[in-house]
Every structure is written in structure tokens, then in C-alpha cells.
Amino acid sequence: MAFTVEEERSGRRGPEVPYIVRDAKGVILDLSCNVAADSEDKKSVEMPFDGWTSAAIIAWPAGCLNRVGVRIIVDGEQMIPRNTGWVALEDVTIDVAMIRRVEKNRLIEAEFKNNDMDNAHWISVLVAVSSIFPIWARVL
């Protein structure tokens, strides 16, 4: 049991800490892809440990003209977008909360669909995962 110096000197004791997080891990999974003109592609990675997804960051460069669709699938469930097949934007980066419990070795996938007949586009997709529940998500 640990106390602050002030608590030790005064004899007052603070509340007991309910638990200590041990072996907390967190990584950013890179699912970015250069999507060839008029094609579909997929990038996938296995969850490196039992844990949680917390957020996804997706960036579309200028010139996509809302023609390059992206969707993120976690352990067989489409997480982004939730209400349609694809999300396709232009010259923007979005950060989307994506809270889901995921077991080790389950797939996290990003699928891409480029409807631009003439140009390939690099779409950046990053997914944050950690071994503990993302504490900030409690306010959502």
C-alpha cells in the first residue's frame, strides 16, 4: 500500500487504489494502401494481443473527388461506416471513435474501392489498439 508523503506525516490515508494496470500495451496498426485506378483492394492485420480498438484515422488526399471509398471491418463486423457501405471524402482527415473488444489474432481490415478510372490514390488508414479499455471512451 502506497501513501503520499503528506498522508504519511499527517496519519491520514487516501482511498485505496482498486487495481494497478500491468503490462499495458498499445500500438497503431497501419492499414494504408495505394489503391490502383478503377480497382478494389484490402489490407488486413491480426490483432497483436487481447484488447480493444479505440480509434481510426483515415486521410484522403486532394484529388480523390469523393471517388475512393473506405470501410473498416473488425472481427467480421463493419465498424466504419456504420450506416452505409463506404465512406468517400476529398482532401480531409477524419478521426473516428471505434470502441470494440477484440481477441488476439482476430482480423482488423480496411477495404478500399477506387472509382476513379484514371488515377491511383494513396489512402492512409491508422487504427489504434490497446490491451486496456480506452478510459476516454467512458465519456462517449
GROMACS .gro file of C-alpha atoms in nm:
model
  140
    1MET     CA    1   0.000   0.000   0.000
    2ALA     CA    2   0.144   0.335  -0.102
    3PHE     CA    3   0.080   0.674   0.057
    4THR     CA    4   0.189   1.024  -0.031
    5VAL     CA    5   0.448   1.188   0.195
    6GLU     CA    6   0.183   1.428   0.327
    7GLU     CA    7  -0.056   1.141   0.409
    8GLU     CA    8   0.223   0.952   0.588
    9ARG     CA    9   0.320   1.255   0.801
   10SER     CA   10  -0.036   1.351   0.893
   11GLY     CA   11  -0.156   0.998   0.956
   12ARG     CA   12  -0.438   1.046   0.703
   13ARG     CA   13  -0.482   0.779   0.444
   14GLY     CA   14  -0.625   0.834   0.096
   15PRO     CA   15  -0.856   0.599  -0.089
   16GLU     CA   16  -0.717   0.261  -0.183
   17VAL     CA   17  -0.624   0.223  -0.550
   18PRO     CA   18  -0.856  -0.051  -0.681
   19TYR     CA   19  -0.604  -0.205  -0.921
   20ILE     CA   20  -0.275  -0.148  -1.092
   21VAL     CA   21  -0.252  -0.190  -1.468
   22ARG     CA   22   0.027  -0.429  -1.553
   23ASP     CA   23   0.169  -0.496  -1.895
   24ALA     CA   24  -0.042  -0.232  -2.070
   25LYS     CA   25   0.028  -0.232  -2.442
   26GLY     CA   26  -0.079  -0.004  -2.721
   27VAL     CA   27   0.007   0.014  -3.089
   28ILE     CA   28  -0.102   0.188  -3.406
   29LEU     CA   29  -0.185  -0.051  -3.690
   30ASP     CA   30  -0.108   0.086  -4.036
   31LEU     CA   31  -0.358  -0.030  -4.298
   32SER     CA   32  -0.274   0.238  -4.557
   33CYS     CA   33  -0.295   0.148  -4.923
   34ASN     CA   34  -0.215   0.280  -5.270
   35VAL     CA   35  -0.536   0.192  -5.450
   36ALA     CA   36  -0.491   0.143  -5.824
   37ALA     CA   37  -0.724   0.319  -6.067
   38ASP     CA   38  -1.067   0.156  -6.106
   39SER     CA   39  -0.997  -0.124  -5.857
   40GLU     CA   40  -1.063  -0.263  -5.513
   41ASP     CA   41  -0.803  -0.358  -5.253
   42LYS     CA   42  -0.785  -0.484  -4.897
   43LYS     CA   43  -0.529  -0.461  -4.617
   44SER     CA   44  -0.557  -0.668  -4.303
   45VAL     CA   45  -0.362  -0.730  -3.986
   46GLU     CA   46  -0.415  -0.963  -3.693
   47MET     CA   47  -0.482  -0.812  -3.352
   48PRO     CA   48  -0.144  -0.849  -3.174
   49PHE     CA   49  -0.294  -0.915  -2.827
   50ASP     CA   50  -0.627  -0.939  -2.647
   51GLY     CA   51  -0.756  -0.585  -2.614
   52TRP     CA   52  -0.958  -0.301  -2.759
   53THR     CA   53  -0.973  -0.090  -3.070
   54SER     CA   54  -1.013   0.275  -2.977
   55ALA     CA   55  -0.999   0.493  -3.288
   56ALA     CA   56  -0.935   0.505  -3.659
   57ILE     CA   57  -0.774   0.788  -3.853
   58ILE     CA   58  -0.845   0.798  -4.225
   59ALA     CA   59  -0.694   1.051  -4.467
   60TRP     CA   60  -0.798   1.118  -4.826
   61PRO     CA   61  -0.566   1.340  -5.033
   62ALA     CA   62  -0.673   1.619  -5.265
   63GLY     CA   63  -0.785   1.484  -5.600
   64CYS     CA   64  -0.989   1.188  -5.474
   65LEU     CA   65  -1.307   1.379  -5.559
   66ASN     CA   66  -1.513   1.153  -5.330
   67ARG     CA   67  -1.436   0.859  -5.557
   68VAL     CA   68  -1.226   0.643  -5.321
   69GLY     CA   69  -1.434   0.453  -5.068
   70VAL     CA   70  -1.303   0.306  -4.742
   71ARG     CA   71  -1.454   0.078  -4.483
   72ILE     CA   72  -1.304  -0.076  -4.170
   73ILE     CA   73  -1.407  -0.421  -4.053
   74VAL     CA   74  -1.312  -0.558  -3.710
   75ASP     CA   75  -1.353  -0.930  -3.645
   76GLY     CA   76  -1.615  -0.960  -3.920
   77GLU     CA   77  -1.823  -0.655  -3.818
   78GLN     CA   78  -1.817  -0.338  -4.026
   79MET     CA   79  -1.727  -0.055  -3.786
   80ILE     CA   80  -1.676   0.238  -4.025
   81PRO     CA   81  -1.906   0.350  -4.171
   82ARG     CA   82  -2.191   0.209  -3.965
   83ASN     CA   83  -2.486   0.324  -4.177
   84THR     CA   84  -2.370   0.270  -4.536
   85GLY     CA   85  -2.136   0.061  -4.748
   86TRP     CA   86  -1.845   0.302  -4.793
   87VAL     CA   87  -1.723   0.644  -4.684
   88ALA     CA   88  -1.557   0.850  -4.960
   89LEU     CA   89  -1.430   1.203  -4.898
   90GLU     CA   90  -1.198   1.464  -5.051
   91ASP     CA   91  -0.885   1.628  -4.905
   92VAL     CA   92  -0.967   1.558  -4.542
   93THR     CA   93  -0.851   1.357  -4.242
   94ILE     CA   94  -1.106   1.216  -4.000
   95ASP     CA   95  -1.064   1.064  -3.654
   96VAL     CA   96  -1.344   0.825  -3.560
   97ALA     CA   97  -1.401   0.658  -3.223
   98MET     CA   98  -1.416   0.284  -3.277
   99ILE     CA   99  -1.456   0.102  -2.945
  100ARG     CA  100  -1.465  -0.275  -2.969
  101ARG     CA  101  -1.324  -0.566  -2.770
  102VAL     CA  102  -1.103  -0.782  -2.993
  103GLU     CA  103  -0.932  -1.112  -2.916
  104LYS     CA  104  -0.574  -1.182  -3.015
  105ASN     CA  105  -0.522  -1.292  -3.379
  106ARG     CA  106  -0.866  -1.166  -3.494
  107LEU     CA  107  -0.857  -0.968  -3.819
  108ILE     CA  108  -0.877  -0.591  -3.848
  109GLU     CA  109  -0.933  -0.500  -4.213
  110ALA     CA  110  -0.952  -0.191  -4.430
  111GLU     CA  111  -1.121  -0.229  -4.767
  112PHE     CA  112  -1.078   0.023  -5.046
  113LYS     CA  113  -1.275   0.090  -5.364
  114ASN     CA  114  -1.135   0.335  -5.619
  115ASN     CA  115  -1.397   0.454  -5.867
  116ASP     CA  116  -1.151   0.695  -6.032
  117MET     CA  117  -1.093   0.546  -6.377
  118ASP     CA  118  -0.767   0.734  -6.438
  119ASN     CA  119  -0.573   0.776  -6.113
  120ALA     CA  120  -0.441   0.571  -5.825
  121HIS     CA  121  -0.479   0.724  -5.477
  122TRP     CA  122  -0.287   0.671  -5.152
  123ILE     CA  123  -0.534   0.643  -4.863
  124SER     CA  124  -0.392   0.649  -4.510
  125VAL     CA  125  -0.569   0.434  -4.252
  126LEU     CA  126  -0.440   0.401  -3.895
  127VAL     CA  127  -0.615   0.203  -3.621
  128ALA     CA  128  -0.524   0.247  -3.253
  129VAL     CA  129  -0.543  -0.065  -3.035
  130SER     CA  130  -0.452  -0.125  -2.672
  131SER     CA  131  -0.463  -0.401  -2.416
  132ILE     CA  132  -0.680  -0.195  -2.180
  133PHE     CA  133  -1.016  -0.025  -2.228
  134PRO     CA  134  -0.964   0.331  -2.356
  135ILE     CA  135  -1.052   0.537  -2.050
  136TRP     CA  136  -1.155   0.839  -2.256
  137ALA     CA  137  -1.433   0.630  -2.411
  138ARG     CA  138  -1.626   0.637  -2.083
  139VAL     CA  139  -1.740   0.990  -2.164
  140LEU     CA  140  -1.894   0.891  -2.500
   0.00000   0.00000   0.00000
